[in-house]
Short mmCIF file of C-alpha atoms in Angstrom, two decimals:
data_model
loop_
_atom_site.label_atom_id
_atom_site.label_comp_id
_atom_site.label_asym_id
_atom_site.label_seq_id
_atom_site.Cartn_x
_atom_site.Cartn_y
_atom_site.Cartn_z
CA MET A 6 -36.57 -93.12 39.86
CA ASP A 7 -35.03 -94.12 43.83
CA PRO A 8 -35.78 -90.77 45.97
CA SER A 9 -32.03 -90.72 47.51
CA TYR A 10 -30.48 -90.14 43.33
CA LEU A 11 -32.44 -86.91 43.24
CA THR A 12 -31.30 -85.99 47.28
CA GLY A 13 -27.94 -87.00 46.26
CA LEU A 14 -28.11 -84.84 42.89
CA LEU A 15 -29.17 -81.28 44.93
CA GLY A 16 -26.74 -82.33 47.79
CA GLY A 17 -24.21 -82.78 44.62
CA LEU A 18 -25.42 -79.26 43.08
CA MET A 19 -24.95 -77.36 47.04
CA ILE A 20 -21.60 -78.98 47.44
CA GLY A 21 -20.54 -77.65 43.33
CA THR A 22 -22.13 -74.54 44.40
CA ALA A 23 -20.07 -74.45 47.79
CA ALA A 24 -17.01 -74.79 45.72
CA ALA A 25 -17.79 -72.43 42.76
CA VAL A 26 -17.97 -69.25 45.64
CA LEU A 27 -14.72 -70.00 47.18
CA LEU A 28 -12.68 -70.75 44.04
CA LEU A 29 -14.42 -67.59 42.11
CA ILE A 30 -14.82 -65.28 45.08
CA ASN A 31 -11.82 -66.22 47.40
CA GLY A 32 -10.03 -68.17 44.47
CA ARG A 33 -9.25 -71.00 46.74
CA ILE A 34 -9.82 -74.94 46.25
CA MET A 35 -12.43 -76.10 48.44
CA GLY A 36 -10.53 -79.25 49.72
CA ALA A 37 -11.50 -81.10 53.10
CA SER A 38 -8.38 -82.69 53.46
CA GLY A 39 -6.37 -79.92 52.73
CA ILE A 40 -7.88 -77.66 55.16
CA LEU A 41 -8.06 -79.37 58.06
CA GLY A 42 -4.64 -81.07 57.34
CA THR A 43 -2.86 -77.80 56.91
CA VAL A 44 -4.62 -76.37 60.09
CA VAL A 45 -3.72 -79.02 62.72
CA ASP A 46 -0.35 -79.45 61.45
CA GLY A 47 0.47 -76.07 61.91
CA SER A 48 1.63 -74.87 58.03
CA SER A 49 -1.23 -72.43 57.58
CA LYS A 50 -0.85 -68.85 59.50
CA GLY A 51 -2.31 -65.87 59.91
CA ALA A 52 -5.32 -64.55 57.58
CA ASP A 53 -5.08 -68.17 56.01
CA ARG A 54 -5.76 -70.01 59.50
CA ARG A 55 -8.52 -67.84 60.00
CA GLU A 56 -10.34 -68.19 56.48
CA LYS A 57 -9.80 -71.78 57.13
CA LEU A 58 -10.67 -72.25 60.77
CA ALA A 59 -14.35 -70.16 59.42
CA PHE A 60 -14.61 -72.87 56.73
CA ILE A 61 -14.57 -75.54 59.71
CA ALA A 62 -16.84 -73.60 61.34
CA GLY A 63 -19.08 -73.00 58.48
CA LEU A 64 -19.03 -76.97 57.72
CA ILE A 65 -19.98 -78.36 61.16
CA GLY A 66 -21.64 -75.99 62.50
CA ALA A 67 -24.59 -75.22 59.87
CA PRO A 68 -25.59 -79.04 59.25
CA GLY A 69 -25.25 -79.41 63.00
CA LEU A 70 -27.79 -76.91 63.42
CA VAL A 71 -30.02 -78.32 61.22
CA ALA A 72 -29.16 -81.51 62.90
CA LEU A 73 -30.34 -80.23 66.49
CA ILE A 74 -33.34 -78.96 65.26
CA PHE A 75 -34.71 -81.01 62.77
CA GLY A 76 -32.81 -84.04 63.17
CA ALA A 77 -30.79 -85.56 60.51
CA ASN A 78 -30.73 -89.82 59.02
CA PRO A 79 -27.61 -91.48 61.08
CA THR A 80 -24.30 -91.92 60.14
CA ASN A 81 -24.44 -95.83 60.35
CA LEU A 82 -21.24 -96.10 61.14
CA THR A 83 -19.99 -99.25 62.35
CA PRO A 84 -19.77 -100.04 66.18
CA ASN A 85 -15.80 -101.36 65.72
CA ILE A 86 -13.86 -99.18 66.92
CA ALA A 87 -10.59 -100.99 65.87
CA VAL A 88 -12.02 -100.45 62.73
CA ILE A 89 -12.95 -96.68 63.54
CA ILE A 90 -9.32 -95.80 64.63
CA ILE A 91 -7.78 -97.46 61.74
CA ALA A 92 -10.06 -96.20 59.30
CA GLY A 93 -9.53 -92.61 60.39
CA LEU A 94 -5.58 -93.40 60.52
CA LEU A 95 -5.82 -94.27 57.12
CA VAL A 96 -7.98 -91.39 55.67
CA GLY A 97 -5.71 -88.81 57.98
CA ILE A 98 -2.56 -90.10 56.40
CA GLY A 99 -3.46 -90.96 52.78
CA THR A 100 -5.44 -87.77 51.91
CA ARG A 101 -2.59 -85.97 52.86
CA ILE A 102 0.26 -87.90 51.57
CA ALA A 103 -2.20 -88.01 47.97
CA ASN A 104 -2.68 -83.85 48.71
CA GLY A 105 -5.99 -84.44 48.52
CA CYS A 106 -9.22 -86.30 49.64
CA THR A 107 -12.72 -86.87 47.46
CA SER A 108 -13.41 -82.69 47.48
CA GLY A 109 -10.52 -81.83 46.12
CA HIS A 110 -9.33 -84.18 44.09
CA GLY A 111 -12.51 -85.47 43.49
CA VAL A 112 -14.90 -82.62 43.10
CA CYS A 113 -12.34 -79.87 42.47
CA GLY A 114 -9.90 -82.19 40.41
CA ILE A 115 -12.14 -83.65 37.86
CA SER A 116 -14.58 -80.83 36.93
CA ARG A 117 -11.09 -78.92 35.58
CA LEU A 118 -10.13 -82.13 34.07
CA SER A 119 -6.86 -82.35 36.03
CA LEU A 120 -5.16 -85.42 35.33
CA ARG A 121 -3.79 -85.82 38.83
CA GLY A 122 -7.35 -85.66 40.02
CA ILE A 123 -9.00 -88.30 37.75
CA VAL A 124 -5.80 -90.53 39.05
CA ALA A 125 -6.52 -89.86 42.44
CA THR A 126 -10.24 -90.71 41.98
CA MET A 127 -9.61 -93.74 40.06
CA PHE A 128 -7.28 -95.28 42.99
CA TYR A 129 -9.28 -94.36 45.90
CA LEU A 130 -12.45 -95.68 44.24
CA LEU A 131 -10.58 -98.79 43.54
CA ALA A 132 -8.80 -99.38 46.55
CA GLY A 133 -11.94 -99.11 48.52
CA ALA A 134 -13.95 -101.24 46.26
CA ILE A 135 -11.33 -103.74 47.10
CA THR A 136 -11.67 -103.26 50.48
CA VAL A 137 -15.25 -103.84 50.69
CA VAL A 138 -15.13 -107.02 48.84
CA VAL A 139 -12.49 -108.08 51.29
CA PHE A 140 -13.97 -106.89 54.05
CA ARG A 141 -17.12 -107.18 54.12
CA HIS A 142 -17.70 -110.68 51.65
CA LEU A 143 -14.46 -112.41 52.54
CA LEU A 144 -13.88 -111.35 55.83
CA GLY A 145 -17.37 -110.13 57.50
CA VAL A 146 -15.59 -107.66 59.32
CA ILE A 147 -17.89 -104.68 58.08
CA MET B 19 -13.95 -64.94 56.31
CA LEU B 20 -17.78 -64.85 55.81
CA ILE B 21 -17.10 -66.14 52.42
CA SER B 22 -15.19 -69.00 53.71
CA ALA B 23 -17.68 -69.67 56.92
CA ALA B 24 -20.70 -69.52 54.36
CA ALA B 25 -19.05 -72.37 51.45
CA GLY B 26 -18.47 -74.38 54.58
CA ALA B 27 -21.64 -74.27 55.55
CA LEU B 28 -23.10 -75.01 52.18
CA PHE B 29 -20.67 -77.74 51.77
CA GLY B 30 -21.87 -79.21 55.35
CA LEU B 31 -25.42 -78.93 54.27
CA GLY B 32 -24.83 -80.59 50.88
CA LEU B 33 -22.55 -83.21 52.33
CA MET B 34 -25.77 -83.99 54.61
CA VAL B 35 -28.83 -83.61 51.99
CA SER B 36 -26.48 -85.84 49.59
CA GLY B 37 -26.01 -88.62 51.65
CA MET B 38 -22.54 -88.79 52.46
CA THR B 39 -22.74 -88.80 55.71
CA ASP B 40 -24.57 -92.13 55.98
CA THR B 41 -21.69 -94.61 55.73
CA ALA B 42 -24.15 -97.47 54.67
CA ARG B 43 -24.91 -95.52 51.66
CA VAL B 44 -20.89 -94.57 50.96
CA ILE B 45 -20.07 -98.37 51.63
CA GLY B 46 -23.13 -99.33 49.47
CA TRP B 47 -21.71 -97.25 46.45
CA LEU B 48 -18.36 -99.00 46.68
CA ASP B 49 -19.77 -101.80 47.21
CA ILE B 50 -19.80 -102.90 43.52
CA PHE B 51 -19.55 -106.82 44.14
CA GLY B 52 -22.61 -106.31 46.75
CA ALA B 53 -25.90 -104.19 46.87
CA TRP B 54 -24.44 -101.34 44.38
CA ASP B 55 -25.82 -98.56 45.37
CA PRO B 56 -25.52 -96.00 42.45
CA THR B 57 -26.53 -92.19 44.74
CA LEU B 58 -22.83 -91.35 44.87
CA ALA B 59 -22.52 -91.27 41.25
CA PHE B 60 -25.38 -88.70 41.46
CA VAL B 61 -23.82 -86.62 44.27
CA LEU B 62 -20.60 -86.32 42.33
CA GLY B 63 -22.20 -85.30 38.82
CA GLY B 64 -24.12 -82.72 40.54
CA ALA B 65 -21.14 -81.27 42.46
CA ILE B 66 -19.19 -81.31 39.05
CA LEU B 67 -21.47 -79.22 37.10
CA PRO B 68 -21.26 -76.03 39.01
CA MET B 69 -18.01 -76.31 39.69
CA ALA B 70 -16.79 -77.15 35.70
CA GLY B 71 -18.87 -73.47 35.28
CA ALA B 72 -16.83 -72.26 37.67
CA TRP B 73 -13.48 -73.24 36.33
CA ALA B 74 -14.40 -71.95 32.75
CA MET B 75 -15.66 -68.73 34.46
CA THR B 76 -11.78 -68.39 36.04
CA ARG B 77 -10.24 -67.93 32.16
CA ARG B 78 -12.46 -65.08 31.67
CA LEU B 79 -11.90 -63.27 34.91
CA ALA B 80 -8.88 -61.62 35.74
CA GLN B 81 -8.81 -62.97 39.46
CA PRO B 82 -11.19 -63.61 41.98
CA ALA B 83 -13.86 -61.09 43.81
CA LEU B 84 -12.00 -60.76 46.74
CA GLY B 85 -8.79 -62.69 46.48
CA GLU B 86 -5.45 -61.96 44.61
CA ALA B 87 -4.76 -64.92 41.76
CA PHE B 88 -6.75 -67.78 40.70
CA PRO B 89 -5.34 -71.49 41.70
CA PRO B 90 -2.69 -72.19 39.39
CA LYS B 91 -2.73 -74.90 36.49
CA PRO B 92 -2.61 -78.33 38.07
CA GLY B 93 0.66 -80.56 37.77
CA VAL B 94 0.29 -83.58 35.37
CA GLU B 95 2.94 -85.37 37.56
CA ILE B 96 1.28 -88.76 38.72
CA ASP B 97 4.05 -89.89 41.21
CA ARG B 98 4.42 -92.57 44.21
CA ASN B 99 2.77 -90.25 46.93
CA LEU B 100 -0.14 -89.67 44.55
CA ALA B 101 -0.93 -93.06 43.88
CA ALA B 102 0.22 -94.84 47.55
CA GLY B 103 -1.88 -91.56 49.45
CA SER B 104 -4.75 -92.37 47.21
CA VAL B 105 -4.55 -96.49 47.85
CA LEU B 106 -4.47 -95.52 51.77
CA PHE B 107 -7.25 -93.25 51.26
CA GLY B 108 -9.36 -95.51 49.68
CA MET B 109 -8.92 -98.36 52.25
CA GLY B 110 -9.71 -96.15 54.82
CA TRP B 111 -13.00 -94.52 52.94
CA GLY B 112 -14.04 -98.29 52.04
CA LEU B 113 -13.08 -99.50 55.95
CA ALA B 114 -15.50 -97.27 57.62
CA GLY B 115 -17.13 -95.00 54.77
CA LEU B 116 -16.50 -91.93 56.18
CA CYS B 117 -14.16 -88.96 54.05
CA PRO B 118 -12.57 -85.73 55.42
CA GLY B 119 -15.40 -83.83 54.59
CA PRO B 120 -18.33 -85.80 55.90
CA ALA B 121 -16.84 -86.59 59.06
CA MET B 122 -16.54 -83.05 59.92
CA ALA B 123 -20.05 -82.12 58.83
CA SER B 124 -21.63 -84.97 60.78
CA LEU B 125 -19.84 -84.33 63.89
CA VAL B 126 -22.71 -82.92 66.01
CA TRP B 127 -25.03 -86.13 65.43
CA GLY B 128 -22.00 -88.74 64.81
CA GLY B 129 -22.01 -89.54 68.34
CA THR B 130 -18.73 -91.06 70.03
CA GLY B 131 -17.79 -93.16 67.13
CA GLY B 132 -17.94 -90.20 64.85
CA LEU B 133 -15.90 -88.05 67.45
CA LEU B 134 -12.87 -90.93 67.65
CA PHE B 135 -13.00 -91.62 63.51
CA LEU B 136 -12.09 -87.25 63.45
CA LEU B 137 -9.97 -87.89 65.90
CA ALA B 138 -7.99 -90.58 64.53
CA MET B 139 -8.02 -88.72 61.10
CA THR B 140 -6.69 -86.00 62.74
CA ALA B 141 -4.15 -87.95 64.44
CA GLY B 142 -3.12 -89.15 60.92
CA MET B 143 -2.99 -85.70 59.81
CA VAL B 144 -0.88 -84.02 62.21
CA ALA B 145 1.64 -86.94 62.14
CA THR B 146 1.97 -87.04 58.13
CA PRO B 147 4.27 -84.41 57.73
CA PRO B 148 6.90 -86.28 60.50
CA LEU B 149 6.32 -89.40 58.99
CA ARG B 150 7.20 -88.39 55.29
CA ARG B 151 10.52 -86.62 56.64
CA LEU B 152 11.08 -90.13 58.55
CA VAL B 153 10.90 -92.07 55.44
CA ALA B 154 12.57 -89.90 53.23
CA LEU B 155 15.79 -89.94 55.63
CA ASN B 156 15.91 -94.22 55.15
#
């Protein structure tokens, strides 16, 4: 078996355990877009805002520290600046309109058999697959 | 706050270990008509397992250990926002191979491109509430 399947499974278990800790101890759903989105648009205030900022600090700081000490696999992000900006805007606007992304709708939603989470995941997976077909295989942009 | 920071740290390390911060792997997962990479199915499956156990536990517990209440039951309404927003998100995810969690987690080693993506994504998030008000007015 490809060793990346094992590291994928291990990383997935870590992601799910993090979400379980946040749910069982703090009673919160671990959704990356909602946590960042409500902090930057100002709708999260007070203690809720401090909790979310602490989460973001851990999310950026822990892997960042590991990367500084041990190095990290490259992100292999496209060098095309226009693609980066358009993709970033689409991800930011789309996840806030849909009220969730891969962690909130995907991990937390599917695991409680939420219809909204399952439908959202089908839509973004399908849109992503079609986008790759068009921009990689037809247009050759990515 | 400590629990939030620890959960964020474990989430970030999990994203790093799983390969979610490698855009080539993510686009490979979405590339079902090309050289399809099934790794992300293991990531999603691995993440859903402990979380499904956690949701089952919430039915037996009165409240979270430190919080006031568990989240309410999810809605069942499939509306235009859920569909249209997810399509826009999927397009961006397919183009760059980054979703919100990995975009934050890889900030330190993601270079200027990663920073630019995070800034554009944040700008999109800030712009969404006024955009929604604008659309609702017309």
